[in-house]
mmCIF file of C-alpha atoms and ligand atoms in Angstrom:
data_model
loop_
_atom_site.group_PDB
_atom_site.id
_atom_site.type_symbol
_atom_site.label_atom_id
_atom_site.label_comp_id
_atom_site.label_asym_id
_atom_site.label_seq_id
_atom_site.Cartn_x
_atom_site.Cartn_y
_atom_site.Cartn_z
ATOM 1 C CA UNK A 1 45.613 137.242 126.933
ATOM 2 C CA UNK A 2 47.076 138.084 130.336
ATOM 3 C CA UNK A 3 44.043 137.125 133.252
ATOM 4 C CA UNK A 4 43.172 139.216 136.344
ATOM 5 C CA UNK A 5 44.144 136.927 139.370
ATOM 6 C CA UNK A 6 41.555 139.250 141.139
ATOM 7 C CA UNK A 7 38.802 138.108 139.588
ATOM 8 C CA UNK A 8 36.892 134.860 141.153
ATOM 9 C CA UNK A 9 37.668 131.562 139.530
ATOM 10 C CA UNK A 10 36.073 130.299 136.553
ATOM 11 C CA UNK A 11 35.063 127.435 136.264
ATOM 12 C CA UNK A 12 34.585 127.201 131.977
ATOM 13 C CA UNK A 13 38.911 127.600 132.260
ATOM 14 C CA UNK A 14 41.048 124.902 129.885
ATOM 15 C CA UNK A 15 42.129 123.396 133.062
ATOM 16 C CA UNK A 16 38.889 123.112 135.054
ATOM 17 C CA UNK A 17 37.534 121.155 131.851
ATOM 18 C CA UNK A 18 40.983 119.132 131.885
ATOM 19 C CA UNK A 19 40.246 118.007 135.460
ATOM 20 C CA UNK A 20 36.313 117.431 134.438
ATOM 21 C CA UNK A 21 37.515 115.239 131.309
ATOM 22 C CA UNK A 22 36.015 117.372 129.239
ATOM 23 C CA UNK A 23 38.964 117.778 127.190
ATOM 24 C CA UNK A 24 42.433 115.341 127.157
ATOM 25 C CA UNK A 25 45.404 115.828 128.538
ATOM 26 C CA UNK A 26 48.696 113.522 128.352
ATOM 27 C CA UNK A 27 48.885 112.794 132.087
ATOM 28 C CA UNK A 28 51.618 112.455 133.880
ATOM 29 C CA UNK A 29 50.531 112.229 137.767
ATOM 30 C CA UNK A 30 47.410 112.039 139.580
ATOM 31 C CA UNK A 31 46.708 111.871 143.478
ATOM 32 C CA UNK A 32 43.925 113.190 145.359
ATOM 33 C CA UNK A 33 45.121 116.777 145.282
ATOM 34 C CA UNK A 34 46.798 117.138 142.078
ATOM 35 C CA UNK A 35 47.265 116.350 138.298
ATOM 36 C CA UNK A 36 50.438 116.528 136.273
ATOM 37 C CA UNK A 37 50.245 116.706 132.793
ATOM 38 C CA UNK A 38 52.679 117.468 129.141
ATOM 39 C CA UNK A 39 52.036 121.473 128.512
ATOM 40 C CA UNK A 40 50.479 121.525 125.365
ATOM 41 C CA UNK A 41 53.347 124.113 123.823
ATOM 42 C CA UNK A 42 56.715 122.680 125.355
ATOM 43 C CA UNK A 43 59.065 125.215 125.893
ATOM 44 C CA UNK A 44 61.598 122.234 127.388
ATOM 45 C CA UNK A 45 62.743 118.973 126.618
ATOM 46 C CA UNK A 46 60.240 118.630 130.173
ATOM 47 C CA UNK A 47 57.652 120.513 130.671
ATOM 48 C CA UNK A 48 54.815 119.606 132.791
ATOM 49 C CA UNK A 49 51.603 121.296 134.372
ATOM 50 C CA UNK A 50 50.505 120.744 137.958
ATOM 51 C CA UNK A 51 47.589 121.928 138.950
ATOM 52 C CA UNK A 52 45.716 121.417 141.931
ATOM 53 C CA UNK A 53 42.054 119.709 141.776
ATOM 54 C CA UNK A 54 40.631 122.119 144.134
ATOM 55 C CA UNK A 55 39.499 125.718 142.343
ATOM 56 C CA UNK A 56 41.871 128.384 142.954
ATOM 57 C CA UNK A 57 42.967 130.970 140.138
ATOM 58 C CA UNK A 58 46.017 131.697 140.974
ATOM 59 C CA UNK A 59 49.806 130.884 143.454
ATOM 60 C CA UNK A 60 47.603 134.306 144.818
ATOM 61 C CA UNK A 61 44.311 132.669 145.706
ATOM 62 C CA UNK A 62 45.791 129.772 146.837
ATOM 63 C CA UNK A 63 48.519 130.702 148.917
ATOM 64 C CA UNK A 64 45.610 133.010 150.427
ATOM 65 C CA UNK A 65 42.899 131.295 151.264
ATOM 66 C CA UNK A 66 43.332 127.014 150.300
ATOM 67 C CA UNK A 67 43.182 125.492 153.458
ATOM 68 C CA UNK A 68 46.412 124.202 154.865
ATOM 69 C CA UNK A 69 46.356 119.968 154.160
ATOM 70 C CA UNK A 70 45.476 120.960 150.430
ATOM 71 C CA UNK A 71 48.533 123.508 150.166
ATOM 72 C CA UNK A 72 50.698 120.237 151.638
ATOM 73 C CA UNK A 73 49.187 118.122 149.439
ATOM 74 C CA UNK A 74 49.596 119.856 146.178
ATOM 75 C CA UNK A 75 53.227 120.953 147.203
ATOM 76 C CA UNK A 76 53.933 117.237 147.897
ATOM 77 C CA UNK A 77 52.738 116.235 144.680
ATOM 78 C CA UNK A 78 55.003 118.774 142.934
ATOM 79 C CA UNK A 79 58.071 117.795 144.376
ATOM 80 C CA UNK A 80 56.826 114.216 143.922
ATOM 81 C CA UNK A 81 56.459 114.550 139.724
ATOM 82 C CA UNK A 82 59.741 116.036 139.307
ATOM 83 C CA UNK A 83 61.203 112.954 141.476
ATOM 84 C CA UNK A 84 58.866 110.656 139.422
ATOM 85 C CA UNK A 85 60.224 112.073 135.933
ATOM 86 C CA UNK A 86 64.003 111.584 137.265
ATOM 87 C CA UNK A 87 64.340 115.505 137.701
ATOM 88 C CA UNK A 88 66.006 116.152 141.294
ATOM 89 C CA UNK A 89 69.387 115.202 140.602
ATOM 90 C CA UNK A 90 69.976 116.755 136.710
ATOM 91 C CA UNK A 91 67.514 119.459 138.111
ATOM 92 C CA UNK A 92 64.600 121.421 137.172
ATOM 93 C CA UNK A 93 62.832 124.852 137.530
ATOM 94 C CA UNK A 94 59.534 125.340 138.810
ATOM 95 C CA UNK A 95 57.434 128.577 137.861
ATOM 96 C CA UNK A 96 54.212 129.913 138.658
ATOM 97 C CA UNK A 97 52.819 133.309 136.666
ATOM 98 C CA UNK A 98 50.644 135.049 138.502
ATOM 99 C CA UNK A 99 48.698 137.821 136.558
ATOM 100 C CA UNK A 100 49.407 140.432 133.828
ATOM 101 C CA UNK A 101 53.663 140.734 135.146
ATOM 102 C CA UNK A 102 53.630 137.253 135.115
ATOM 103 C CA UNK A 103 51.890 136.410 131.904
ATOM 104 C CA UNK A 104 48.987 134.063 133.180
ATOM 105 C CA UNK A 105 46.684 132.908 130.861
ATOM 106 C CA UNK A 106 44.926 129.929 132.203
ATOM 107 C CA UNK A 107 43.579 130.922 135.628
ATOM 108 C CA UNK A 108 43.518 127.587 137.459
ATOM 109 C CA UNK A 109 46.459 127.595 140.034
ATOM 110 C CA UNK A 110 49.651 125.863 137.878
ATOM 111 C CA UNK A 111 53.056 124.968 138.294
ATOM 112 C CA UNK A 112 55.427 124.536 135.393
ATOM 113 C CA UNK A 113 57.978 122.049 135.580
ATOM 114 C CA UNK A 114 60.716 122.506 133.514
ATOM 115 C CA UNK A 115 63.653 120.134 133.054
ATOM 116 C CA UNK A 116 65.713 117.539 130.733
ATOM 117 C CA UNK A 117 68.394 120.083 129.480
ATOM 118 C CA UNK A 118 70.262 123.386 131.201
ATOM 119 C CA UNK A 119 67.414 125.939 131.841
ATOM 120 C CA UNK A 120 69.892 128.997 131.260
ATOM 121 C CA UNK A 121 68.878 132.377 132.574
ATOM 122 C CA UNK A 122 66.069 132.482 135.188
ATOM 123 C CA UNK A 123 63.799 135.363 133.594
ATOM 124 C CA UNK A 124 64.199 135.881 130.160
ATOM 125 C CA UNK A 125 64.487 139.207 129.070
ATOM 126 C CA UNK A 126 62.721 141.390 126.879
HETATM 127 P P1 AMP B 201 50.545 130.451 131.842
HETATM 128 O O1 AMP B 201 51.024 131.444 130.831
HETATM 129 O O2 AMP B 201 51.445 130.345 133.042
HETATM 130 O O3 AMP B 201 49.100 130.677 132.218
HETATM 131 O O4 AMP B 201 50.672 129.032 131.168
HETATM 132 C C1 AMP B 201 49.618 128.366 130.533
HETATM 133 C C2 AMP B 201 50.211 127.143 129.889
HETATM 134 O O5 AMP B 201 49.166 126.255 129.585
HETATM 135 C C3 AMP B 201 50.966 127.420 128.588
HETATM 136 O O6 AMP B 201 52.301 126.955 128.719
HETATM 137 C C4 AMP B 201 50.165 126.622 127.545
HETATM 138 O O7 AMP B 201 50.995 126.065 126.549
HETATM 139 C C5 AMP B 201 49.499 125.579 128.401
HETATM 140 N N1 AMP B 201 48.263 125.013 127.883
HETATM 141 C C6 AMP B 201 47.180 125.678 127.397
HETATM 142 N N2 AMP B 201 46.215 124.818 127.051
HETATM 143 C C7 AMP B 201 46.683 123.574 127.319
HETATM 144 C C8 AMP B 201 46.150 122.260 127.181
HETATM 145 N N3 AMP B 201 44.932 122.039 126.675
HETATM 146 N N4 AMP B 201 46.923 121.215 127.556
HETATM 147 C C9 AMP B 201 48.158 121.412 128.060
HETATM 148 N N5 AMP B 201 48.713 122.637 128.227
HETATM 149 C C10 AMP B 201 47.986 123.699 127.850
#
């Protein structure tokens, strides 16, 4: 189920509990802003999840209103996974869905890192 990114953030979301440690997680990266983690349903050889710690629900909220050394830090720590996993110089995609268009379902902020093989078209169709 799509999520409104309008809505404020909840704090029951898969990923809030994730950063509680409520519920596992196959971590990849963690730093004082972010956590990197194996998506649960890889749909790469790599896929990862960063999220930030702080609460926002979506690239939307965050971009909006996260104040500016926690937007540096979490953008930092995004470039720094894919240069931890070996990613810059094969390459990799990054991807954030925002909303019903973009087919969010967890709304807690993520970034999907996607790499290991050739990543083909840039929006699948259909
Ligand atoms: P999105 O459609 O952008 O909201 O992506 C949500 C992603 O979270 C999907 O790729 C799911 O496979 C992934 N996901 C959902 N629950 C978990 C979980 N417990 N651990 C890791 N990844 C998860």
């Amino acid at each position: 189920m799509p999520i409104d990114p309008t809505q404020p953030y909840d704090p029951s979301n898969i990923f809030a509990r994730i950063l509680r440690g409520e519920i596992p997680c196959k971590k990849v990266f963690e730093d004082e802003f972010a956590l990197a983690f194996h998506d649960i349903a890889p749909q790469a050889a790599v896929h990862v999840l960063v999220i930030p710690k702080a609460a926002y629900v979506s690239w939307d909220d965050f971009s909006a209103h996260a104040p500016t050394d926690t937007i540096a830090g979490f953008v930092r720590a995004v470039g720094t996974v894919a240069r931890e996993l070996g990613l810059v110089e094969p390459g990799y995609r990054l991807l954030a869905n925002v909303g019903a268009d973009g087919g969010q379902e967890v709304p807690h902020l993520h970034v999907h890192l996607f790499g290991g093989q050739p990543l083909g078209r840039m929006v699948a169709g259909g």
